[in-house]
PDB file of C-alpha atoms in Angstrom:
ATOM      1  CA  MET A 233       6.110 108.184  94.466  1.00 91.00           C
ATOM      2  CA  GLN A 234       6.014 108.146  90.359  1.00 95.00           C
ATOM      3  CA  TYR A 235       6.882 112.195  89.239  1.00 97.00           C
ATOM      4  CA  LYS A 236       6.699 113.106  85.210  1.00 98.00           C
ATOM      5  CA  LEU A 237       9.443 115.510  84.966  1.00 98.00           C
ATOM      6  CA  THR A 238      10.626 117.979  82.282  1.00 98.00           C
ATOM      7  CA  THR A 239      13.509 119.539  80.992  1.00 98.00           C
ATOM      8  CA  PRO A 240      15.405 122.196  82.291  1.00 98.00           C
ATOM      9  CA  ALA A 241      15.384 121.179  85.847  1.00 98.00           C
ATOM     10  CA  THR A 242      14.859 123.955  88.360  1.00 97.00           C
ATOM     11  CA  ARG A 243      15.828 123.692  91.976  1.00 96.00           C
ATOM     12  CA  GLU A 244      11.551 123.822  92.435  1.00 98.00           C
ATOM     13  CA  ASP A 245      11.372 121.363  90.133  1.00 98.00           C
ATOM     14  CA  LEU A 246      13.593 118.475  91.882  1.00 98.00           C
ATOM     15  CA  ALA A 247      13.076 119.790  95.840  1.00 98.00           C
ATOM     16  CA  PRO A 248       9.324 116.982  95.920  1.00 98.00           C
ATOM     17  CA  LEU A 249      12.229 114.037  94.526  1.00 98.00           C
ATOM     18  CA  LYS A 250      12.847 111.176  96.836  1.00 97.00           C
ATOM     19  CA  ALA A 251      15.251 108.868  96.785  1.00 97.00           C
ATOM     20  CA  GLY A 252      13.102 105.564  96.034  1.00 96.00           C
ATOM     21  CA  ASP A 253      11.458 108.197  93.946  1.00 97.00           C
ATOM     22  CA  ALA A 254      10.357 107.081  90.186  1.00 97.00           C
ATOM     23  CA  VAL A 255      10.603 109.542  87.562  1.00 98.00           C
ATOM     24  CA  LEU A 256       8.975 109.721  83.622  1.00 97.00           C
ATOM     25  CA  LEU A 257      11.471 112.757  82.321  1.00 98.00           C
ATOM     26  CA  SER A 258      10.967 114.807  79.192  1.00 98.00           C
ATOM     27  CA  GLY A 259      12.997 117.014  77.238  1.00 98.00           C
ATOM     28  CA  VAL A 260      16.397 117.425  76.394  1.00 98.00           C
ATOM     29  CA  VAL A 261      19.453 115.291  77.697  1.00 98.00           C
ATOM     30  CA  TYR A 262      22.666 115.809  76.454  1.00 98.00           C
ATOM     31  CA  THR A 263      24.911 112.378  76.484  1.00 96.00           C
ATOM     32  CA  ALA A 264      28.063 112.614  77.859  1.00 96.00           C
ATOM     33  CA  ARG A 265      30.684 110.244  79.087  1.00 95.00           C
ATOM     34  CA  ASP A 266      34.036 109.997  81.342  1.00 94.00           C
ATOM     35  CA  ALA A 267      36.456 111.298  77.823  1.00 96.00           C
ATOM     36  CA  ALA A 268      33.438 114.220  76.914  1.00 97.00           C
ATOM     37  CA  HIS A 269      33.786 114.901  80.230  1.00 97.00           C
ATOM     38  CA  LYS A 270      37.556 115.484  79.815  1.00 97.00           C
ATOM     39  CA  ARG A 271      37.312 117.765  76.796  1.00 98.00           C
ATOM     40  CA  MET A 272      34.962 119.711  78.911  1.00 98.00           C
ATOM     41  CA  MET A 273      37.246 120.707  82.041  1.00 98.00           C
ATOM     42  CA  GLU A 274      40.074 121.370  79.177  1.00 98.00           C
ATOM     43  CA  LEU A 275      36.991 124.095  77.680  1.00 98.00           C
ATOM     44  CA  LEU A 276      35.750 125.362  81.103  1.00 98.00           C
ATOM     45  CA  ASP A 277      39.602 126.418  82.134  1.00 98.00           C
ATOM     46  CA  ARG A 278      39.980 127.614  79.011  1.00 98.00           C
ATOM     47  CA  GLY A 279      37.302 129.953  80.375  1.00 97.00           C
ATOM     48  CA  GLU A 280      35.575 128.708  76.777  1.00 97.00           C
ATOM     49  CA  GLU A 281      31.344 128.159  76.742  1.00 95.00           C
ATOM     50  CA  LEU A 282      30.527 123.974  77.543  1.00 97.00           C
ATOM     51  CA  PRO A 283      29.416 122.426  74.083  1.00 96.00           C
ATOM     52  CA  PHE A 284      25.517 122.691  75.291  1.00 97.00           C
ATOM     53  CA  PRO A 285      23.626 125.609  78.085  1.00 97.00           C
ATOM     54  CA  VAL A 286      24.460 123.470  81.148  1.00 97.00           C
ATOM     55  CA  GLU A 287      21.927 125.028  83.434  1.00 97.00           C
ATOM     56  CA  GLY A 288      19.332 122.977  84.086  1.00 98.00           C
ATOM     57  CA  SER A 289      20.074 120.505  81.740  1.00 98.00           C
ATOM     58  CA  ALA A 290      20.040 116.991  82.432  1.00 98.00           C
ATOM     59  CA  LEU A 291      23.964 114.321  81.435  1.00 98.00           C
ATOM     60  CA  TYR A 292      23.232 111.032  80.510  1.00 97.00           C
ATOM     61  CA  TYR A 293      26.319 109.316  81.028  1.00 96.00           C
ATOM     62  CA  VAL A 294      26.127 106.900  77.861  1.00 93.00           C
ATOM     63  CA  GLY A 295      27.454 105.109  74.878  1.00 85.00           C
ATOM     64  CA  PRO A 296      24.756 104.548  72.386  1.00 85.00           C
ATOM     65  CA  THR A 297      24.809 102.121  70.262  1.00 83.00           C
ATOM     66  CA  PRO A 298      24.532 102.546  66.342  1.00 82.00           C
ATOM     67  CA  GLU A 299      20.947 102.923  65.361  1.00 83.00           C
ATOM     68  CA  ARG A 300      19.528 100.433  63.298  1.00 82.00           C
ATOM     69  CA  PRO A 301      18.151 101.319  60.448  1.00 85.00           C
ATOM     70  CA  GLY A 302      14.011 103.061  61.372  1.00 82.00           C
ATOM     71  CA  ASP A 303      15.359 103.517  64.723  1.00 84.00           C
ATOM     72  CA  VAL A 304      16.882 107.577  66.628  1.00 87.00           C
ATOM     73  CA  ILE A 305      19.096 106.097  68.346  1.00 87.00           C
ATOM     74  CA  GLY A 306      20.923 101.982  69.078  1.00 84.00           C
ATOM     75  CA  SER A 307      20.940 100.280  72.256  1.00 83.00           C
ATOM     76  CA  ALA A 308      21.708 103.114  75.017  1.00 88.00           C
ATOM     77  CA  GLY A 309      21.676 101.495  78.602  1.00 86.00           C
ATOM     78  CA  PRO A 310      24.071 104.176  81.508  1.00 92.00           C
ATOM     79  CA  THR A 311      27.929 103.751  81.988  1.00 90.00           C
ATOM     80  CA  THR A 312      29.382 103.905  85.937  1.00 93.00           C
ATOM     81  CA  SER A 313      28.453 107.061  87.314  1.00 96.00           C
ATOM     82  CA  GLY A 314      32.028 107.031  89.395  1.00 96.00           C
ATOM     83  CA  ARG A 315      34.164 107.461  85.863  1.00 96.00           C
ATOM     84  CA  MET A 316      32.537 110.878  86.208  1.00 98.00           C
ATOM     85  CA  ASP A 317      32.805 111.397  89.482  1.00 98.00           C
ATOM     86  CA  ALA A 318      35.397 113.810  89.977  1.00 98.00           C
ATOM     87  CA  TYR A 319      34.171 116.062  86.937  1.00 98.00           C
ATOM     88  CA  SER A 320      30.440 115.893  88.155  1.00 98.00           C
ATOM     89  CA  PRO A 321      31.393 118.890  91.719  1.00 98.00           C
ATOM     90  CA  ARG A 322      32.015 121.356  89.293  1.00 98.00           C
ATOM     91  CA  LEU A 323      29.653 121.153  86.357  1.00 98.00           C
ATOM     92  CA  LEU A 324      26.632 121.165  88.552  1.00 98.00           C
ATOM     93  CA  ASP A 325      28.120 123.637  90.169  1.00 98.00           C
ATOM     94  CA  LEU A 326      27.987 125.554  87.425  1.00 98.00           C
ATOM     95  CA  GLY A 327      24.237 124.442  86.943  1.00 98.00           C
ATOM     96  CA  GLN A 328      23.695 121.015  85.995  1.00 98.00           C
ATOM     97  CA  SER A 329      20.097 119.703  87.655  1.00 98.00           C
ATOM     98  CA  ILE A 330      20.021 116.139  86.795  1.00 98.00           C
ATOM     99  CA  MET A 331      22.692 113.086  86.503  1.00 98.00           C
ATOM    100  CA  ILE A 332      21.268 110.150  85.192  1.00 97.00           C
ATOM    101  CA  GLY A 333      23.702 106.881  84.871  1.00 96.00           C
ATOM    102  CA  LYS A 334      23.935 103.411  86.655  1.00 95.00           C
ATOM    103  CA  GLY A 335      26.338 102.519  90.175  1.00 94.00           C
ATOM    104  CA  ALA A 336      26.829 104.604  93.127  1.00 96.00           C
ATOM    105  CA  ARG A 337      29.132 108.679  93.637  1.00 97.00           C
ATOM    106  CA  ASN A 338      31.655 109.545  96.164  1.00 98.00           C
ATOM    107  CA  GLN A 339      30.974 111.657  98.568  1.00 98.00           C
ATOM    108  CA  ALA A 340      31.899 114.755  97.150  1.00 98.00           C
ATOM    109  CA  VAL A 341      29.175 114.632  93.166  1.00 98.00           C
ATOM    110  CA  LYS A 342      27.178 113.768  96.975  1.00 98.00           C
ATOM    111  CA  ASP A 343      28.060 117.280  98.567  1.00 98.00           C
ATOM    112  CA  ALA A 344      27.457 119.342  95.392  1.00 98.00           C
ATOM    113  CA  VAL A 345      23.691 117.736  94.349  1.00 98.00           C
ATOM    114  CA  VAL A 346      22.724 118.656  98.732  1.00 98.00           C
ATOM    115  CA  ARG A 347      24.225 121.844  97.357  1.00 98.00           C
ATOM    116  CA  ASN A 348      22.936 122.947  94.171  1.00 98.00           C
ATOM    117  CA  GLY A 349      19.352 121.214  94.692  1.00 98.00           C
ATOM    118  CA  ALA A 350      20.814 118.684  92.029  1.00 98.00           C
ATOM    119  CA  VAL A 351      18.983 115.099  91.703  1.00 98.00           C
ATOM    120  CA  TYR A 352      21.366 111.231  90.374  1.00 98.00           C
ATOM    121  CA  LEU A 353      19.002 109.825  88.758  1.00 98.00           C
ATOM    122  CA  ALA A 354      19.547 105.901  87.059  1.00 95.00           C
ATOM    123  CA  ALA A 355      19.262 103.905  84.571  1.00 92.00           C
ATOM    124  CA  LEU A 356      18.236 100.831  84.512  1.00 80.00           C
ATOM    125  CA  GLY A 357      21.655  99.247  83.874  1.00 69.00           C
ATOM    126  CA  GLY A 358      20.698  96.037  81.120  1.00 67.00           C
ATOM    127  CA  ALA A 359      18.067  97.460  79.525  1.00 72.00           C
ATOM    128  CA  GLY A 360      19.537  99.711  76.422  1.00 78.00           C
ATOM    129  CA  ALA A 361      16.759  99.032  74.627  1.00 81.00           C
ATOM    130  CA  LEU A 362      14.136 100.127  76.664  1.00 83.00           C
ATOM    131  CA  MET A 363      16.223 103.406  77.609  1.00 84.00           C
ATOM    132  CA  ALA A 364      16.446 104.146  73.733  1.00 87.00           C
ATOM    133  CA  LYS A 365      12.757 104.108  73.302  1.00 90.00           C
ATOM    134  CA  SER A 366      12.446 107.577  75.521  1.00 91.00           C
ATOM    135  CA  VAL A 367      14.872 108.988  72.496  1.00 93.00           C
ATOM    136  CA  ARG A 368      12.250 110.567  69.710  1.00 94.00           C
ATOM    137  CA  LYS A 369      15.476 112.652  68.125  1.00 95.00           C
ATOM    138  CA  LEU A 370      19.083 112.917  68.485  1.00 94.00           C
ATOM    139  CA  GLU A 371      21.919 115.368  67.591  1.00 95.00           C
ATOM    140  CA  ILE A 372      25.443 114.014  67.231  1.00 94.00           C
ATOM    141  CA  ILE A 373      26.740 118.740  68.728  1.00 96.00           C
ATOM    142  CA  CYS A 374      30.539 117.521  69.353  1.00 96.00           C
ATOM    143  CA  TRP A 375      33.462 115.712  69.239  1.00 97.00           C
ATOM    144  CA  GLU A 376      32.287 113.406  66.794  1.00 95.00           C
ATOM    145  CA  ASP A 377      36.030 111.544  66.819  1.00 96.00           C
ATOM    146  CA  LEU A 378      34.842 110.374  70.108  1.00 95.00           C
ATOM    147  CA  GLY A 379      33.095 107.674  69.187  1.00 92.00           C
ATOM    148  CA  CYS A 380      29.837 106.537  71.054  1.00 89.00           C
ATOM    149  CA  GLU A 381      31.487 108.906  73.552  1.00 93.00           C
ATOM    150  CA  ALA A 382      30.224 112.196  71.538  1.00 95.00           C
ATOM    151  CA  VAL A 383      28.166 114.859  72.672  1.00 96.00           C
ATOM    152  CA  ARG A 384      24.816 114.375  71.905  1.00 95.00           C
ATOM    153  CA  ARG A 385      21.171 115.791  71.979  1.00 97.00           C
ATOM    154  CA  LEU A 386      18.759 114.040  72.855  1.00 96.00           C
ATOM    155  CA  GLU A 387      14.833 114.732  72.696  1.00 96.00           C
ATOM    156  CA  VAL A 388      14.127 111.968  74.989  1.00 96.00           C
ATOM    157  CA  GLU A 389       9.745 111.481  76.238  1.00 97.00           C
ATOM    158  CA  ASP A 390       8.765 109.751  79.361  1.00 96.00           C
ATOM    159  CA  MET A 391      12.161 108.280  79.637  1.00 95.00           C
ATOM    160  CA  PRO A 392      12.083 105.785  82.861  1.00 95.00           C
ATOM    161  CA  LEU A 393      14.168 106.483  85.475  1.00 96.00           C
ATOM    162  CA  THR A 394      15.017 106.445  89.789  1.00 96.00           C
ATOM    163  CA  VAL A 395      16.188 108.838  92.227  1.00 97.00           C
ATOM    164  CA  ILE A 396      19.252 107.768  93.623  1.00 97.00           C
ATOM    165  CA  LEU A 397      20.588 111.177  94.905  1.00 98.00           C
ATOM    166  CA  ASP A 398      17.320 113.209  95.836  1.00 98.00           C
ATOM    167  CA  THR A 399      18.105 117.206  97.462  1.00 98.00           C
ATOM    168  CA  ARG A 400      18.586 116.872 100.917  1.00 97.00           C
ATOM    169  CA  GLY A 401      21.155 114.270 100.424  1.00 97.00           C
ATOM    170  CA  GLY A 402      18.849 111.388 100.314  1.00 96.00           C
ATOM    171  CA  ASP A 403      20.562 108.215  98.915  1.00 96.00           C
ATOM    172  CA  LEU A 404      18.680 105.107  97.302  1.00 95.00           C
ATOM    173  CA  TYR A 405      22.054 103.296  97.757  1.00 93.00           C
ATOM    174  CA  GLN A 406      22.066 103.552 101.519  1.00 90.00           C
ATOM    175  CA  SER A 407      18.640 103.679 102.371  1.00 88.00           C
ATOM    176  CA  GLY A 408      17.558 101.184 100.305  1.00 82.00           C
ATOM    177  CA  PRO A 409      19.874  98.169 101.515  1.00 80.00           C
ATOM    178  CA  ALA A 410      19.298  99.248 104.613  1.00 79.00           C
ATOM    179  CA  ALA A 411      15.160  99.151 104.588  1.00 77.00           C
ATOM    180  CA  TYR A 412      15.358  95.362 103.060  1.00 73.00           C
ATOM    181  CA  LEU A 413      17.517  94.355 106.181  1.00 78.00           C
ATOM    182  CA  ALA A 414      14.982  95.692 108.650  1.00 77.00           C
ATOM    183  CA  SER A 415      11.746  94.580 106.892  1.00 74.00           C
ATOM    184  CA  LEU A 416      13.867  90.564 107.649  1.00 76.00           C
ATOM    185  CA  GLU A 417      14.293  91.900 110.486  1.00 79.00           C
ATOM    186  CA  GLU A 418      10.134  92.014 111.335  1.00 75.00           C
ATOM    187  CA  LYS A 419       9.669  88.721 110.154  1.00 69.00           C
TER     188      LYS A 419
END
């Protein structure tokens, strides 16, 4: 199935999604990689607010390249999500709804996805130019000293993504290979 989804997203918005579904995401998406995640945890440890509203938010693990003249953003391909595994459950428990990146996630993240009715969506690795075409506006909102890892507020339209982890515990990295192997046995 293919779904159109807009942020901020609620549990009800995400409930119909299943691992393997295609999503066209529109709305506000924040960017952060590991250095920014570490700073977010430091803020939370001090009892301070995050630099963006976390409830229903989408967080894209990306460090975009500099934009060319006339472009909103440079290449915006996903980074490996596993580097954020230590931080993601806490953000999901605070209300984050959507994570976007590439690669498998650990069991603690999978458990937090189910517990919070959230999803993990994959952006196509190696297709940073394609992902960048979905970005309509960009604003650096904090930690500019981190360069490409600064937290950005993106406005996106129809960003093409695939559901990897769904709200019920479905995991495309498990079900996809299993379905493929089963199809080979049928031949």
